[in-house]
CSV table of C-alpha atoms in Angstrom, one decimal:
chain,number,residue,atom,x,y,z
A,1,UNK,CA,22.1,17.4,30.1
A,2,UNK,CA,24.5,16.9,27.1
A,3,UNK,CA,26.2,13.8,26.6
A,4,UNK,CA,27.2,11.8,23.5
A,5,UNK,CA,24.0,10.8,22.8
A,6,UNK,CA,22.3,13.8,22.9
A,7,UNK,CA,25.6,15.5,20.9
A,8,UNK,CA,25.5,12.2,18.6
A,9,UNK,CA,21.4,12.4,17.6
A,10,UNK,CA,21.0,16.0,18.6
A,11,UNK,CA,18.2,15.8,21.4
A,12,UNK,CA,17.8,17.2,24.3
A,13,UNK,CA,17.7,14.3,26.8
A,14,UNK,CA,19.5,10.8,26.4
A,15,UNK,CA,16.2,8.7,26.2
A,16,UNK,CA,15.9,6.6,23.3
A,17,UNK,CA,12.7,4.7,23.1
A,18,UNK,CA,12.5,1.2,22.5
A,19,UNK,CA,11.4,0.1,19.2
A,20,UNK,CA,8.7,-2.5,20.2
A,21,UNK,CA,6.6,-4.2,17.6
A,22,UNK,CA,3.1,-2.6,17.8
A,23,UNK,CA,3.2,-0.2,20.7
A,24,UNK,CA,5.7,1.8,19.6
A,25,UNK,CA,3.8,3.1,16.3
A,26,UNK,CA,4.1,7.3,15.1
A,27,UNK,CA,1.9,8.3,17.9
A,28,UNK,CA,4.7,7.3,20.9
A,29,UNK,CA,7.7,8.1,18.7
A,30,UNK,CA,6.4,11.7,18.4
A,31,UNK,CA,5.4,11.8,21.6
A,32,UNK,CA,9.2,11.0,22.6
A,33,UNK,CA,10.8,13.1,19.9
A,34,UNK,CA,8.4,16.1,20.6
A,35,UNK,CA,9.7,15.3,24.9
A,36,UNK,CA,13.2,15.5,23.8
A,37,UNK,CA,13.8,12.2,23.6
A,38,UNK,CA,14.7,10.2,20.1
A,39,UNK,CA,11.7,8.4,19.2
A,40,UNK,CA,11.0,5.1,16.9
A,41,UNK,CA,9.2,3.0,15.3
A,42,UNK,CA,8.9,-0.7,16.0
A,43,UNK,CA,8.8,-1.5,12.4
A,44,UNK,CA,10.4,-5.3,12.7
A,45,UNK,CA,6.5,-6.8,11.7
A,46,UNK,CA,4.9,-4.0,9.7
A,47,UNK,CA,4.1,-4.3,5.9
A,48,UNK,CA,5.9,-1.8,4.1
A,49,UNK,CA,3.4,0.4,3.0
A,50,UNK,CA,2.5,0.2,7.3
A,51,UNK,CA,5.6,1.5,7.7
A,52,UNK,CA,5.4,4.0,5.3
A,53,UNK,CA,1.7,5.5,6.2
A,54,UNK,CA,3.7,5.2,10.2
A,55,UNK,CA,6.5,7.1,9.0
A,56,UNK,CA,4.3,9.8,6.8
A,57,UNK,CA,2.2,10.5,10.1
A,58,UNK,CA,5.5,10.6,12.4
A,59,UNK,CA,7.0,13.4,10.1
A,60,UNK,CA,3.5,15.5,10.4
A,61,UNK,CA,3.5,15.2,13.8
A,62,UNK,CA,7.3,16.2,14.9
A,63,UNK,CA,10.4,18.0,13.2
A,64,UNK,CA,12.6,16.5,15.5
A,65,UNK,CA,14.6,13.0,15.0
């Protein structure tokens, strides 16, 4: 299916994850960007250097946004 958001963040389905504080950590956001999804991080209470290791992992674990 192609629509603007899949044209707009170049992914293959328009599902965009929600970003919720704590569950959605680098394991789901792969797990959604490697589906075809976009994938994120719920980063709104996380320490920066949290969010960095989170971020780190994410990019290891997918090449996709």
């Amino acid at each position: 299916m192609t629509n603007t958001i899949t044209q707009l963040f170049k992914i293959k389905h328009p599902i965009i994850q929600g970003g919720m504080v704590w569950v959605s950590g680098w394991k789901l956001a792969s797990a959604v960007s490697n589906a075809g999804g976009l994938g994120l991080i719920g980063a709104g209470s996380m320490y920066p250097e949290v969010l960095r290791e989170h971020i780190q992992k994410c990019k290891k674990a997918t090449n996709k946004p």
